[in-house]
Short mmCIF file of C-alpha atoms (C1' of nucleotides) in Angstrom, two decimals:
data_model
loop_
_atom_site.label_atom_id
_atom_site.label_comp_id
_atom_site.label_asym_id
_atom_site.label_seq_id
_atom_site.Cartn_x
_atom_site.Cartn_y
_atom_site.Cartn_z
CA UNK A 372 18.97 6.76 -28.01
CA UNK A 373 22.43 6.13 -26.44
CA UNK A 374 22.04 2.60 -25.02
CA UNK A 375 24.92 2.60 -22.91
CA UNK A 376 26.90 -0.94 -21.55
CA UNK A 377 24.95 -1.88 -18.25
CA UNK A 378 21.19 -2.02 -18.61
CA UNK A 379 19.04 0.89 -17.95
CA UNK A 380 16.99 -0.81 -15.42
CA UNK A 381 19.89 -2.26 -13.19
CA UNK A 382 21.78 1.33 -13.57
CA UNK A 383 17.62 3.04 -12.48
CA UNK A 384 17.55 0.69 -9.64
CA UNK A 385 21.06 1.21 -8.00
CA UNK A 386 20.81 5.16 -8.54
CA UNK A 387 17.11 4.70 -6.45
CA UNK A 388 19.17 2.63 -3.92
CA UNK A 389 21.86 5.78 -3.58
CA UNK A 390 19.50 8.52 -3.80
CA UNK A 391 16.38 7.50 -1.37
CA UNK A 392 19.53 6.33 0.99
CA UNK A 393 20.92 9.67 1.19
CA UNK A 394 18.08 12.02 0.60
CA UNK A 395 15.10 9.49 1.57
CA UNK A 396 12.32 8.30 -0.70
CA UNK A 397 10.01 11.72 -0.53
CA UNK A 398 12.92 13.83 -1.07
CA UNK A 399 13.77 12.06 -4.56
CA UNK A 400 12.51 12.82 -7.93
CA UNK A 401 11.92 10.25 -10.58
CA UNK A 402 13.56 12.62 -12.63
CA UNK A 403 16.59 12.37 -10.46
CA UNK A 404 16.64 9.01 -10.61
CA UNK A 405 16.72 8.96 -13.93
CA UNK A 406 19.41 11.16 -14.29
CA UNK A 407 22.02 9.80 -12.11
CA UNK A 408 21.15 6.71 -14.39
CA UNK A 409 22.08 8.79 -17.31
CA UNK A 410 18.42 8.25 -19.10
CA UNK A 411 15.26 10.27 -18.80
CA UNK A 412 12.53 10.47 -16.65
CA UNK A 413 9.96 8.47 -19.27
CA UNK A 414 12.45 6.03 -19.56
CA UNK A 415 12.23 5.23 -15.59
CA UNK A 416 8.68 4.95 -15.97
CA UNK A 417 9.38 2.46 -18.94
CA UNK A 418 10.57 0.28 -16.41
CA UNK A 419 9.30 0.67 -13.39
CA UNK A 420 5.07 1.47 -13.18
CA UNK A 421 5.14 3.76 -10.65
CA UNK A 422 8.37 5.54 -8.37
CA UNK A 423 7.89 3.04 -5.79
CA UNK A 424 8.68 -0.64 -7.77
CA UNK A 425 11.96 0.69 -8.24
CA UNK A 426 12.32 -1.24 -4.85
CA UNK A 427 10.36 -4.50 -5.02
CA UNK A 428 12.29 -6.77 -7.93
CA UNK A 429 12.93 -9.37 -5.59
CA UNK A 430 9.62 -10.27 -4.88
CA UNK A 431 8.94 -12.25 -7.89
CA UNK A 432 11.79 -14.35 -7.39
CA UNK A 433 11.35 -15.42 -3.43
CA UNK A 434 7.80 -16.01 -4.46
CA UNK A 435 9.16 -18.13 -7.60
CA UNK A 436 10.94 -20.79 -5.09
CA UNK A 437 8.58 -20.62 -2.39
CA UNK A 438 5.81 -21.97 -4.71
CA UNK A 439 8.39 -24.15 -6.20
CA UNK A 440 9.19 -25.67 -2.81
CA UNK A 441 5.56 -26.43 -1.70
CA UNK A 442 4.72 -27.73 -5.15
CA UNK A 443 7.73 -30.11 -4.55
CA UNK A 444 6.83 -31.33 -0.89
CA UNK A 445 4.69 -34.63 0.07
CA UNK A 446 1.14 -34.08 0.33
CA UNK A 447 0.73 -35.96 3.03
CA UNK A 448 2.15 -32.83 5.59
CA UNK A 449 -0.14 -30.31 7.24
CA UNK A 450 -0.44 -26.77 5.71
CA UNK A 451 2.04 -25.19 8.03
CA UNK A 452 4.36 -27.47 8.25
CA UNK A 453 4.61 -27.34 4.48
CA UNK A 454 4.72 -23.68 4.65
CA UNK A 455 7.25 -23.92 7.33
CA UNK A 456 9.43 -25.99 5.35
CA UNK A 457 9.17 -24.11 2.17
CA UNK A 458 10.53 -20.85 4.28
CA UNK A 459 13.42 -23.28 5.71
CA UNK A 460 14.56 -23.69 1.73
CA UNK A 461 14.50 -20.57 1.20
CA UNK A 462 17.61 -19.63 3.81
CA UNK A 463 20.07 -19.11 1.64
CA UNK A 464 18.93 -16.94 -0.74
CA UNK A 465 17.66 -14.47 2.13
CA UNK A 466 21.23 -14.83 3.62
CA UNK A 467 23.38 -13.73 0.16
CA UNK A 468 20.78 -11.29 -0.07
CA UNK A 469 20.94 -9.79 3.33
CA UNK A 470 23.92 -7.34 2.44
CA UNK A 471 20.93 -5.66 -0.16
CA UNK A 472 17.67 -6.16 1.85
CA UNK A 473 19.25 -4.45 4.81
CA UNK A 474 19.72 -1.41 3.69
CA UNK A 475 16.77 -1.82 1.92
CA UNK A 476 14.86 -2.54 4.62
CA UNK A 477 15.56 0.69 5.87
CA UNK A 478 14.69 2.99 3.31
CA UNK A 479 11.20 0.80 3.37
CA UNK A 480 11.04 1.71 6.95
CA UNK A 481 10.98 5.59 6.52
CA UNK A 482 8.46 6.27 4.13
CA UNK A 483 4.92 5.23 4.53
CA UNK A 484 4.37 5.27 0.58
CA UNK A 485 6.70 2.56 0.48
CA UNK A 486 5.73 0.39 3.63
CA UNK A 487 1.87 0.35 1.58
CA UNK A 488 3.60 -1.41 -0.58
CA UNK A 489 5.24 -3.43 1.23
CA UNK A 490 2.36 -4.71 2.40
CA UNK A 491 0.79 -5.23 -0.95
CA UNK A 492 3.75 -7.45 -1.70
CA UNK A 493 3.66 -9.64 1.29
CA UNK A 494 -0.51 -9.93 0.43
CA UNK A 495 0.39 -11.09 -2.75
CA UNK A 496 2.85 -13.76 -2.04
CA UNK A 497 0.63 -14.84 0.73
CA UNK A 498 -1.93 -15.25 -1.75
CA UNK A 499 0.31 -17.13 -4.11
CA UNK A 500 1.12 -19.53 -0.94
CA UNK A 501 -2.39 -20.52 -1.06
CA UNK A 502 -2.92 -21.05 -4.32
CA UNK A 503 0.15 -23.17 -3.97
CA UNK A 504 -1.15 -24.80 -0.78
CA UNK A 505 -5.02 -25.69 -2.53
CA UNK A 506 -3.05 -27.09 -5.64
CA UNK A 507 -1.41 -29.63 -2.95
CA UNK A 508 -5.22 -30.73 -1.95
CA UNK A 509 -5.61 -28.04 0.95
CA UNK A 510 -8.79 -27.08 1.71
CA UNK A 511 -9.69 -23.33 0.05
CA UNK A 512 -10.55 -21.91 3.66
CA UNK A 513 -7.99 -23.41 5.39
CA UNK A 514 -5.18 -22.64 2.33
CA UNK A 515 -5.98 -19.33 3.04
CA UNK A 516 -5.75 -18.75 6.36
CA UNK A 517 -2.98 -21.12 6.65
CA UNK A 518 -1.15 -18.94 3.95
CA UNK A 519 -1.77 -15.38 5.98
CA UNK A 520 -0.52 -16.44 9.41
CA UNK A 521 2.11 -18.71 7.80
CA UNK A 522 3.69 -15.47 6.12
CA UNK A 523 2.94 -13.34 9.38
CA UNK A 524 4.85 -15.97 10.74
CA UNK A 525 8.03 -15.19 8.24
CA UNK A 526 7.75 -11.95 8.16
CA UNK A 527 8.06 -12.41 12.10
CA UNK A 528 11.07 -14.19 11.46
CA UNK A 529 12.50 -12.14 9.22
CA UNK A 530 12.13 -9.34 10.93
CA UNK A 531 13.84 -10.23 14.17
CA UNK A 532 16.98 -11.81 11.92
CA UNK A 533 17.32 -8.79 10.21
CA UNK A 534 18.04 -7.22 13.30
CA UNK A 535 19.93 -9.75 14.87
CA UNK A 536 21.51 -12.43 12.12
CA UNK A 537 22.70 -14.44 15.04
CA UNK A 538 21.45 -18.09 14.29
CA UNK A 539 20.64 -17.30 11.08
CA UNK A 540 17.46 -17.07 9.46
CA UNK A 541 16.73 -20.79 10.31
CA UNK A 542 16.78 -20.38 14.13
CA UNK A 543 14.67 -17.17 14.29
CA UNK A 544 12.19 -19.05 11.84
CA UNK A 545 12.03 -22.08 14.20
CA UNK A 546 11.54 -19.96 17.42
CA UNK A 547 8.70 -18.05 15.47
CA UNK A 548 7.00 -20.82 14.55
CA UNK A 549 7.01 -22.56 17.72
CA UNK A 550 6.22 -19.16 19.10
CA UNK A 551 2.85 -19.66 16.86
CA UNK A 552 2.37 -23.11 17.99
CA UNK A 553 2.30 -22.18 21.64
CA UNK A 554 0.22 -19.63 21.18
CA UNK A 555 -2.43 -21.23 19.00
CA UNK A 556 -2.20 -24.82 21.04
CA UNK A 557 -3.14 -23.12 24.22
CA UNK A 558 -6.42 -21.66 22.86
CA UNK A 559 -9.36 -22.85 21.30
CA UNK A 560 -12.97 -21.62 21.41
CA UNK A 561 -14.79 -24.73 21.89
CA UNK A 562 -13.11 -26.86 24.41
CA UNK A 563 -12.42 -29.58 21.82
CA UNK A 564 -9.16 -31.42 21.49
CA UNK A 565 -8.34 -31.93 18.13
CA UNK A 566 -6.19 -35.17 16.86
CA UNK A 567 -2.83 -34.41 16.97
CA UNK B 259 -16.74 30.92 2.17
CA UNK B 260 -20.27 29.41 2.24
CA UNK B 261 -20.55 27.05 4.83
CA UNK B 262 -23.39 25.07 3.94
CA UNK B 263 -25.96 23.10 6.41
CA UNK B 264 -23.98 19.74 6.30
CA UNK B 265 -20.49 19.49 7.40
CA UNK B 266 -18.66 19.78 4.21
CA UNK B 267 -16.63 16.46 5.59
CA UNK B 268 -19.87 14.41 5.29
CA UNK B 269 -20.53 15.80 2.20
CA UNK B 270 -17.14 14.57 0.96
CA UNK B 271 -17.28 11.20 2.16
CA UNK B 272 -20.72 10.79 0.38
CA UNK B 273 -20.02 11.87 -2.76
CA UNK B 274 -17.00 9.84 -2.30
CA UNK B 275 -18.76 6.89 -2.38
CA UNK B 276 -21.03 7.87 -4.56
CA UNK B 277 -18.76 8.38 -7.64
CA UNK B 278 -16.25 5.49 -6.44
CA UNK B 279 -19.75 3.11 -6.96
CA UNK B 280 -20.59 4.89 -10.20
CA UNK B 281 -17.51 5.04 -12.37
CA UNK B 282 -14.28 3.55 -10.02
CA UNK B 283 -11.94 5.26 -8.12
CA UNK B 284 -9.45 5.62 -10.76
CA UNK B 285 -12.16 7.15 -12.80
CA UNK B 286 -13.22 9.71 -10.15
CA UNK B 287 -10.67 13.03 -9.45
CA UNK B 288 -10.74 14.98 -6.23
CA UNK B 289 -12.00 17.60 -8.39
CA UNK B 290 -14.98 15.79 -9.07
CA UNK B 291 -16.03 14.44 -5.87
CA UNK B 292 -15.35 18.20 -4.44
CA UNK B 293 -18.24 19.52 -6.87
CA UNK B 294 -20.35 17.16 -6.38
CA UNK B 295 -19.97 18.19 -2.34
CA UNK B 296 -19.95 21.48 -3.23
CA UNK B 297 -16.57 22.78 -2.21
CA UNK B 298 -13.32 23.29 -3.86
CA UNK B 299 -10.45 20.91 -4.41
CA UNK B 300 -8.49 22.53 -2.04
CA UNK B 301 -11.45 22.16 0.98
CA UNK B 302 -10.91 18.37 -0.13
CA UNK B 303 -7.07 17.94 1.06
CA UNK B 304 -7.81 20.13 3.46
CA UNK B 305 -10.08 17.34 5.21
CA UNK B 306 -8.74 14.83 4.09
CA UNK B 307 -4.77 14.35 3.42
CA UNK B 308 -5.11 12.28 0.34
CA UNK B 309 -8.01 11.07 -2.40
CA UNK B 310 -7.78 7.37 -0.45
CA UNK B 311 -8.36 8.22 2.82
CA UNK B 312 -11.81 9.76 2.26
CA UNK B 313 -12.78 5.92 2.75
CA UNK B 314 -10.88 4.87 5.76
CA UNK B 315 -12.44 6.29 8.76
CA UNK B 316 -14.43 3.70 11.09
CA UNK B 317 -10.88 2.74 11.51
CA UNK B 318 -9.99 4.61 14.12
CA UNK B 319 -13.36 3.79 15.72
CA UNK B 320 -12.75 -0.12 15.69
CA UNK B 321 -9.00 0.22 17.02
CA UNK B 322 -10.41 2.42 19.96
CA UNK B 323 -13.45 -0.46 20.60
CA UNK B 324 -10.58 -3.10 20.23
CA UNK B 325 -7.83 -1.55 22.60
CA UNK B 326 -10.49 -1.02 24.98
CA UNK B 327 -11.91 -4.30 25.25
CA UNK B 328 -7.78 -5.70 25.27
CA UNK B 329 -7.50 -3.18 28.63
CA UNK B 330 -10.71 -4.31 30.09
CA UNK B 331 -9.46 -8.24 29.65
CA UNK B 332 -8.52 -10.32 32.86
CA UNK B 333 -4.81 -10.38 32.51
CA UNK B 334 -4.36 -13.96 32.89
CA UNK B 335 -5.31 -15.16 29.56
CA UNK B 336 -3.75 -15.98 27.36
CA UNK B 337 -3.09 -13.83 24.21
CA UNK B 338 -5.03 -15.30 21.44
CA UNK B 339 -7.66 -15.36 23.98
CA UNK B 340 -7.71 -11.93 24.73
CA UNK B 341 -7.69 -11.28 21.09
CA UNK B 342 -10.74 -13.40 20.46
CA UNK B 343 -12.64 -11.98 23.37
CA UNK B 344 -11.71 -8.84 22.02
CA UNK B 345 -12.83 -9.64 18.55
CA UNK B 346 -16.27 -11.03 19.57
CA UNK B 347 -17.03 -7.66 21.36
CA UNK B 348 -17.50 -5.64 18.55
CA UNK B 349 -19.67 -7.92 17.03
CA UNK B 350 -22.59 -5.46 17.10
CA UNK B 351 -21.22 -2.35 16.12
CA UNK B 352 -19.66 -4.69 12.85
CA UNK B 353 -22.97 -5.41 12.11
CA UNK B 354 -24.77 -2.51 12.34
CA UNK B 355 -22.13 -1.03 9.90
CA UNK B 356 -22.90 -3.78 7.07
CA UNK B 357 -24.55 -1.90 4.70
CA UNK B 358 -21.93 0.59 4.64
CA UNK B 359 -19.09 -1.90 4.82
CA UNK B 360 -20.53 -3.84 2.32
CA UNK B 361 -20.22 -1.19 -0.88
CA UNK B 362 -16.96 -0.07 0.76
CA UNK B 363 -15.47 -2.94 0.13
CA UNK B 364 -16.55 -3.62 -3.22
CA UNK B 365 -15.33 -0.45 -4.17
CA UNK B 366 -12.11 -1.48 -2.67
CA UNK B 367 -11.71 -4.70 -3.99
CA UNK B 368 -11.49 -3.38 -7.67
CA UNK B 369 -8.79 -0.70 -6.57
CA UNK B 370 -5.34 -2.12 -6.16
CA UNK B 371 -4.58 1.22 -4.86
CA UNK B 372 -7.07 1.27 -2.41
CA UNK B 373 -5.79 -2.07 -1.23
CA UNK B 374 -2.90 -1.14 -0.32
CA UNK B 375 -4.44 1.80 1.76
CA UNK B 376 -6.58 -0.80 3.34
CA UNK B 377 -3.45 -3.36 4.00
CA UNK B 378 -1.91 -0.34 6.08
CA UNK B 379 -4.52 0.66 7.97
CA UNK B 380 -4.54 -3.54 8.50
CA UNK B 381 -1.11 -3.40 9.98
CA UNK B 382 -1.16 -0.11 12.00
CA UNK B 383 -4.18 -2.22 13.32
CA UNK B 384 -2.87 -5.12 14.62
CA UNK B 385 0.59 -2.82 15.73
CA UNK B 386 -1.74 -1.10 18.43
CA UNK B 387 -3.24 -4.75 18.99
CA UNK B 388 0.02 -6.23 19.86
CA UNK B 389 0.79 -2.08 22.04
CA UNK B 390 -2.91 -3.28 23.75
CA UNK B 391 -1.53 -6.66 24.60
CA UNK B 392 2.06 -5.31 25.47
CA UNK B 393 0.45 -3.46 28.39
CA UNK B 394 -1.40 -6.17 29.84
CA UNK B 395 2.14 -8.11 30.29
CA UNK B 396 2.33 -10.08 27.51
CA UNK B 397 6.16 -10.40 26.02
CA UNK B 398 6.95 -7.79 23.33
CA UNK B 399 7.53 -10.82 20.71
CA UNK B 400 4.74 -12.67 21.85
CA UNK B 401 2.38 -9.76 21.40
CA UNK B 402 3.95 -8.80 17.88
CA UNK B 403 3.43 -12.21 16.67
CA UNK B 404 -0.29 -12.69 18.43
CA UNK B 405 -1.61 -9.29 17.10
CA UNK B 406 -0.47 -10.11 13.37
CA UNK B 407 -1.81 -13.63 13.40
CA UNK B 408 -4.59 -12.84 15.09
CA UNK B 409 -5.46 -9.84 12.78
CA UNK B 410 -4.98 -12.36 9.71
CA UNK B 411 -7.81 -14.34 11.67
CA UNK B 412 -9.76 -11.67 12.41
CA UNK B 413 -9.87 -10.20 8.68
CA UNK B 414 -10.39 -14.01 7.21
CA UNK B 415 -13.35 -13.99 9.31
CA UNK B 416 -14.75 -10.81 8.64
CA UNK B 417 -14.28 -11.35 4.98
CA UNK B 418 -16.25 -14.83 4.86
CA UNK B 419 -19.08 -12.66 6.94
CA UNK B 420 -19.11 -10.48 4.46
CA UNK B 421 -19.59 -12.78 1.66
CA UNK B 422 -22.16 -15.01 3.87
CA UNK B 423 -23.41 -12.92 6.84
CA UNK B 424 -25.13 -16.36 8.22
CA UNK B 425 -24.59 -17.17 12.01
CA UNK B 426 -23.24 -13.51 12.13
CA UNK B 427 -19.81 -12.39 12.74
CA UNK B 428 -19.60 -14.89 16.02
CA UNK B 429 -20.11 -17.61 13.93
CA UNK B 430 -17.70 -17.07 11.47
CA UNK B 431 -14.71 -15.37 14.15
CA UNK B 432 -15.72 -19.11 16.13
CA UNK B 433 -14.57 -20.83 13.47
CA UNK B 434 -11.59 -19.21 12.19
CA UNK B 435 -9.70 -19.48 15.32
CA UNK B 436 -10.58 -22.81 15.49
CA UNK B 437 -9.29 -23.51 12.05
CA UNK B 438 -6.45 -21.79 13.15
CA UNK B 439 -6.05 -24.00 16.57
CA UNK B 440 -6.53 -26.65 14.54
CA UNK B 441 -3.55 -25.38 11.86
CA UNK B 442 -0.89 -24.75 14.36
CA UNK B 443 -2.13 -27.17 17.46
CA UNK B 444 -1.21 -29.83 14.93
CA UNK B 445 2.94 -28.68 14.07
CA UNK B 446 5.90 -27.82 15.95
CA UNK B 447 9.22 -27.43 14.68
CA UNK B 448 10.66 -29.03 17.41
CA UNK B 449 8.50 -32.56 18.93
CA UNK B 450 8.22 -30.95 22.13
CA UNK B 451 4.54 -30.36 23.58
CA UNK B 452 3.71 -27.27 24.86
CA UNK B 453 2.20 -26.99 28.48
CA UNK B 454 -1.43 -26.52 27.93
"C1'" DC C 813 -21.29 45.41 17.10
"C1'" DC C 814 -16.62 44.17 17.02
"C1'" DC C 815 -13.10 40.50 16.96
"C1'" DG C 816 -10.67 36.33 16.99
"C1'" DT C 817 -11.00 31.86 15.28
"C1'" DT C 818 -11.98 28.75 11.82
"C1'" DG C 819 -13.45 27.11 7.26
"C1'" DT C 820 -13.19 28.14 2.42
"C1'" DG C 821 -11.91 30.09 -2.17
"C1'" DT C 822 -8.23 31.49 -5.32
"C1'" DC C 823 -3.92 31.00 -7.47
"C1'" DA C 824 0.42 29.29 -8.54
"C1'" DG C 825 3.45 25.54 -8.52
"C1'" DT C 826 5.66 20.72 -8.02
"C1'" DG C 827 5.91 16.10 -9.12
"C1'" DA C 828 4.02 11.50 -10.59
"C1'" DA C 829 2.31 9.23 -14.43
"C1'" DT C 830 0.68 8.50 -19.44
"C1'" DG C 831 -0.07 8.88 -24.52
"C1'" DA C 832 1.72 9.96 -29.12
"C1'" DC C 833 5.26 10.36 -32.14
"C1'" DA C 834 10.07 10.45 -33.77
"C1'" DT C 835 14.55 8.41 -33.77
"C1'" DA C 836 18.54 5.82 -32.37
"C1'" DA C 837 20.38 0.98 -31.31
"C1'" DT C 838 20.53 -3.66 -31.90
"C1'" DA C 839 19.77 -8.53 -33.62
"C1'" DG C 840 19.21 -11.62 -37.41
"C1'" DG C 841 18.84 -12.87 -42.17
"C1'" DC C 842 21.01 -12.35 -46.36
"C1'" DG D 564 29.16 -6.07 -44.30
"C1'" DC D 565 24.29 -4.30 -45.26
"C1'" DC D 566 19.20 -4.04 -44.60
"C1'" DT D 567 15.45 -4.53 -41.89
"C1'" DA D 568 12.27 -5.51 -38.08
"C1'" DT D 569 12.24 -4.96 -33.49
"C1'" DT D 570 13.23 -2.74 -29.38
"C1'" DA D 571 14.98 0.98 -26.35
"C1'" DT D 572 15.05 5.71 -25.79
"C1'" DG D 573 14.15 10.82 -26.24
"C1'" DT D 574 10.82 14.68 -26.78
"C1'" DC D 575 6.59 16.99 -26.05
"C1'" DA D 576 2.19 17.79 -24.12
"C1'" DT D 577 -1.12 16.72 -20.76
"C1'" DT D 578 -3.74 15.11 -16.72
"C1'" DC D 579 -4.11 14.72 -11.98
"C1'" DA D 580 -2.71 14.40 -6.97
"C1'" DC D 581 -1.19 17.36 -3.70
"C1'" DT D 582 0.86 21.81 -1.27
"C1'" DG D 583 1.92 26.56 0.19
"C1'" DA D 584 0.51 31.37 0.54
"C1'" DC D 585 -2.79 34.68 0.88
"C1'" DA D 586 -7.36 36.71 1.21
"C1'" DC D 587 -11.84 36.69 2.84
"C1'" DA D 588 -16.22 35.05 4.51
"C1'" DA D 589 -18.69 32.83 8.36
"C1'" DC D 590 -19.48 32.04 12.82
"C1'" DG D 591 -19.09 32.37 18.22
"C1'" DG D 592 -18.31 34.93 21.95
"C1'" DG D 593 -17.71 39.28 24.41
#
DNA sequence: CCCGTTGTGTCAGTGAATGACATAATAGGC
DNA sequence: GCCTATTATGTCATTCACTGACACAACGGG
């Protein structure tokens, strides 16, 4: 009944932040959650499905201007190198938000409940690449595979700037992808070369 | 107390299936699949630490068969090559498995919660892929960023097998890493070329 | 035949999630 | 400013996944 000034759901998500911080992810109740954010414990689950999206808001957003960005790129470019420069645009975003993802990023990183869903995140947006990719004329097969080692590829990136911010996001995502390139030029199961 | 003929494990995994098939996972509690095996809920956990994981055991199988083969490898190839050599050398026991992949991942595919289970046991794959690689030489980077790509390879392969076993899994791995050659032989960040 | 080990049953309890219903809070028309 | 439709929240009851503690049955040696 009491609606109080900041919304519920902001007020839910920051006490999730504080609590799985300090206490870790197993060691928190939704109930607690809910009432260091003042409301009860059905009210968490009126916006958030289940314990664990408390976390993942973000996701619909980077996925938002990732799409955006390869909708908005000439066809004429090869899958990865429209990936690649779709996860150039999205620099500064990740930057303003690295003071939240790191700790984040963390809390992620201790509790296997919440690294499974990780993972169902990163599947998703992968998948959302490629739909992306085939509406830009790519191939189904290749939008897809394209899509998965194109994200490995950021998530490769992302990982290593999170941990070291030197450069910024832009040079750890260049050194990953040519990282990919050597690894992928130098190999090839038929002995074919294939136009550049 | 009784110990019936079967291994009450076996029993569990079957009935597993079994009810997963008949009414869906979410459909089907632990309860019900313990009946069915003839134990108690309790006997369930006991073998198996949650209701998911009563699906995901030739897991630990294939990483063994895959680490193996990665140990056994000439060290002077290159990664992805190892990886594919790898890859083609469980070929058979892939195949002789198909009719109990198949269902399996039926089941899975309409279980978003079972996805995610299978997206972990994905990455903690291609983690002791890149471990594997690590300890024939290769960089720690390199071999982070081989294993993941290569897994995404690896599982788009295995997936268009399963939809279309022609040619076999050989087939199918040949021509996702070339796809994949062909993806990332074709874009560098930078316009230098990479030694072969 | 006894005994230690191991698998299982029983019971009680926690916590995540959901449905149903009541009620408070707010926005918009008047 | 008031009324009302909509929306956010609280309350209650319930299901189900999972866990700890304890007892006991089953089996494998000796």
């Amino acid at each position: 009944m009491p609606r109080n000034g900041e919304p519920a759901r902001r007020r839910l998500q920051q006490a999730a932040v504080e609590l799985f911080c300090e206490r870790g992810y197993d060691q928190t109740t939704a109930a607690e959650i809910a009432a260091r954010a003042g409301v009860t414990e059905r009210t968490f689950f009126r916006h958030f499905p289940d314990k664990r999206e408390v976390l993942f808001d973000g996701q619909a957003k980077l996925r938002e201007l990732l799409t955006d960005a390869i909708a908005r790129t000439p066809a004429t470019l090869k899958p990865l190198e429209t990936l690649y420069r779709a996860f150039r645009s999205v620099e500064k975003p990740l930057e303003d938000n690295r003071p939240f993802s790191f700790p984040r990023q963390q809390v992620i990183d201790r509790s296997p409940a919440l690294q499974e869903r990780e993972l169902a995140k990163v599947a998703a947006l992968a998948e959302a690449l490629a739909q992306a990719l085939r509406r830009r004329g790519v191939d189904e097969r290749l939008a897809a595979l394209a899509a998965r080692t194109g994200m490995e590829t950021f998530r490769h990136a992302v990982e290593s700037w999170l941990a070291d911010p030197a450069g910024g996001v832009g040079a750890h995502l260049d050194r990953a992808f040519d990282e990919l390139h050597g690894l992928a030029a130098s190999f090839s199961t038929r002995k074919t070369r294939h136009r550049q």
